[in-house]
């Protein structure tokens, strides 16, 4: 309960924490099932909260999806949560790029490559990263 009071967790995350704390697997399963039944543990709610947090920090869809997979969510849950997030990824990529590099387009190929790598690392697809890095404007 202490971990859930701080932030949302996925079932997988909480299971890992309890296992590291030395609890018996059977006790963990019963406890997690009870938390789900009591609606205190919900992967959907966790995914929505996680996506919102990552969008605020300027992460792109690919990075967010990979992070959700690491936290034990399935592809169907991830797809549903990403669709429900209703984020303009191109506008977010532009905002992140402008925050880091300013509003002017890249001056040369090296700067263009640097911006595209930065956006790709943040989790934006290569088409969006190249377009925004080179023009300084969003993809239409």
PDB file of C-alpha atoms in Angstrom, residues 14-76:
ATOM      1  CA  UNK A  14       4.609  -4.151  -7.838  1.00  0.00           C
ATOM      2  CA  UNK A  15       5.209  -7.882  -8.187  1.00  0.00           C
ATOM      3  CA  UNK A  16       8.933  -7.222  -8.739  1.00  0.00           C
ATOM      4  CA  UNK A  17       9.133  -4.939  -5.699  1.00  0.00           C
ATOM      5  CA  UNK A  18       7.416  -7.483  -3.466  1.00  0.00           C
ATOM      6  CA  UNK A  19       9.630 -10.301  -4.762  1.00  0.00           C
ATOM      7  CA  UNK A  20      12.769  -8.248  -4.027  1.00  0.00           C
ATOM      8  CA  UNK A  21      11.399  -7.584  -0.545  1.00  0.00           C
ATOM      9  CA  UNK A  22      11.354 -11.341   0.025  1.00  0.00           C
ATOM     10  CA  UNK A  23       7.637 -12.100   0.065  1.00  0.00           C
ATOM     11  CA  UNK A  24       6.395 -15.562  -0.947  1.00  0.00           C
ATOM     12  CA  UNK A  25       5.111 -15.863  -4.533  1.00  0.00           C
ATOM     13  CA  UNK A  26       1.733 -17.218  -3.430  1.00  0.00           C
ATOM     14  CA  UNK A  27       1.241 -14.339  -1.007  1.00  0.00           C
ATOM     15  CA  UNK A  28       2.209 -11.858  -3.720  1.00  0.00           C
ATOM     16  CA  UNK A  29      -0.335 -13.276  -6.177  1.00  0.00           C
ATOM     17  CA  UNK A  30      -3.176 -13.233  -3.638  1.00  0.00           C
ATOM     18  CA  UNK A  31      -2.288  -9.706  -2.554  1.00  0.00           C
ATOM     19  CA  UNK A  32      -2.077  -8.368  -6.102  1.00  0.00           C
ATOM     20  CA  UNK A  33      -5.358 -10.031  -7.055  1.00  0.00           C
ATOM     21  CA  UNK A  34      -7.011  -8.404  -4.043  1.00  0.00           C
ATOM     22  CA  UNK A  35      -5.588  -4.986  -4.971  1.00  0.00           C
ATOM     23  CA  UNK A  36      -6.951  -5.382  -8.507  1.00  0.00           C
ATOM     24  CA  UNK A  37     -10.357  -6.451  -7.160  1.00  0.00           C
ATOM     25  CA  UNK A  38     -10.387  -3.414  -4.850  1.00  0.00           C
ATOM     26  CA  UNK A  39      -9.445  -1.195  -7.837  1.00  0.00           C
ATOM     27  CA  UNK A  40      -6.307  -0.001  -6.073  1.00  0.00           C
ATOM     28  CA  UNK A  41      -4.065  -1.520  -8.741  1.00  0.00           C
ATOM     29  CA  UNK A  42      -4.953  -0.920 -12.398  1.00  0.00           C
ATOM     30  CA  UNK A  43      -2.645  -1.273 -15.406  1.00  0.00           C
ATOM     31  CA  UNK A  44      -4.873   1.021 -17.486  1.00  0.00           C
ATOM     32  CA  UNK A  45      -4.715   3.798 -14.909  1.00  0.00           C
ATOM     33  CA  UNK A  46      -0.964   3.254 -14.567  1.00  0.00           C
ATOM     34  CA  UNK A  47      -0.475   3.513 -18.346  1.00  0.00           C
ATOM     35  CA  UNK A  48      -2.475   6.746 -18.575  1.00  0.00           C
ATOM     36  CA  UNK A  49      -0.531   8.304 -15.725  1.00  0.00           C
ATOM     37  CA  UNK A  50       2.793   7.107 -17.130  1.00  0.00           C
ATOM     38  CA  UNK A  51       2.085   8.418 -20.635  1.00  0.00           C
ATOM     39  CA  UNK A  52       0.993  11.786 -19.276  1.00  0.00           C
ATOM     40  CA  UNK A  53       4.162  12.065 -17.218  1.00  0.00           C
ATOM     41  CA  UNK A  54       6.421  11.123 -20.129  1.00  0.00           C
ATOM     42  CA  UNK A  55       4.686  13.514 -22.533  1.00  0.00           C
ATOM     43  CA  UNK A  56       5.231  16.356 -20.049  1.00  0.00           C
ATOM     44  CA  UNK A  57       8.939  15.484 -20.004  1.00  0.00           C
ATOM     45  CA  UNK A  58       9.106  15.532 -23.824  1.00  0.00           C
ATOM     46  CA  UNK A  59       9.359  11.821 -24.611  1.00  0.00           C
ATOM     47  CA  UNK A  60       8.110  10.451 -27.923  1.00  0.00           C
ATOM     48  CA  UNK A  61       5.767   7.550 -28.618  1.00  0.00           C
ATOM     49  CA  UNK A  62       8.409   4.915 -29.319  1.00  0.00           C
ATOM     50  CA  UNK A  63      10.257   5.629 -26.091  1.00  0.00           C
ATOM     51  CA  UNK A  64       7.038   5.607 -24.076  1.00  0.00           C
ATOM     52  CA  UNK A  65       5.916   2.316 -25.612  1.00  0.00           C
ATOM     53  CA  UNK A  66       9.280   0.689 -24.865  1.00  0.00           C
ATOM     54  CA  UNK A  67       9.164   1.947 -21.273  1.00  0.00           C
ATOM     55  CA  UNK A  68       5.640   0.563 -20.830  1.00  0.00           C
ATOM     56  CA  UNK A  69       6.752  -2.828 -22.183  1.00  0.00           C
ATOM     57  CA  UNK A  70       9.588  -2.851 -19.628  1.00  0.00           C
ATOM     58  CA  UNK A  71       7.006  -2.273 -16.928  1.00  0.00           C
ATOM     59  CA  UNK A  72       5.080  -5.380 -17.947  1.00  0.00           C
ATOM     60  CA  UNK A  73       2.241  -4.031 -20.068  1.00  0.00           C
ATOM     61  CA  UNK A  74       1.095  -5.965 -23.131  1.00  0.00           C
ATOM     62  CA  UNK A  75       0.907  -4.577 -26.640  1.00  0.00           C
ATOM     63  CA  UNK A  76      -2.901  -4.366 -26.586  1.00  0.00           C
TER      64      UNK A  76
END
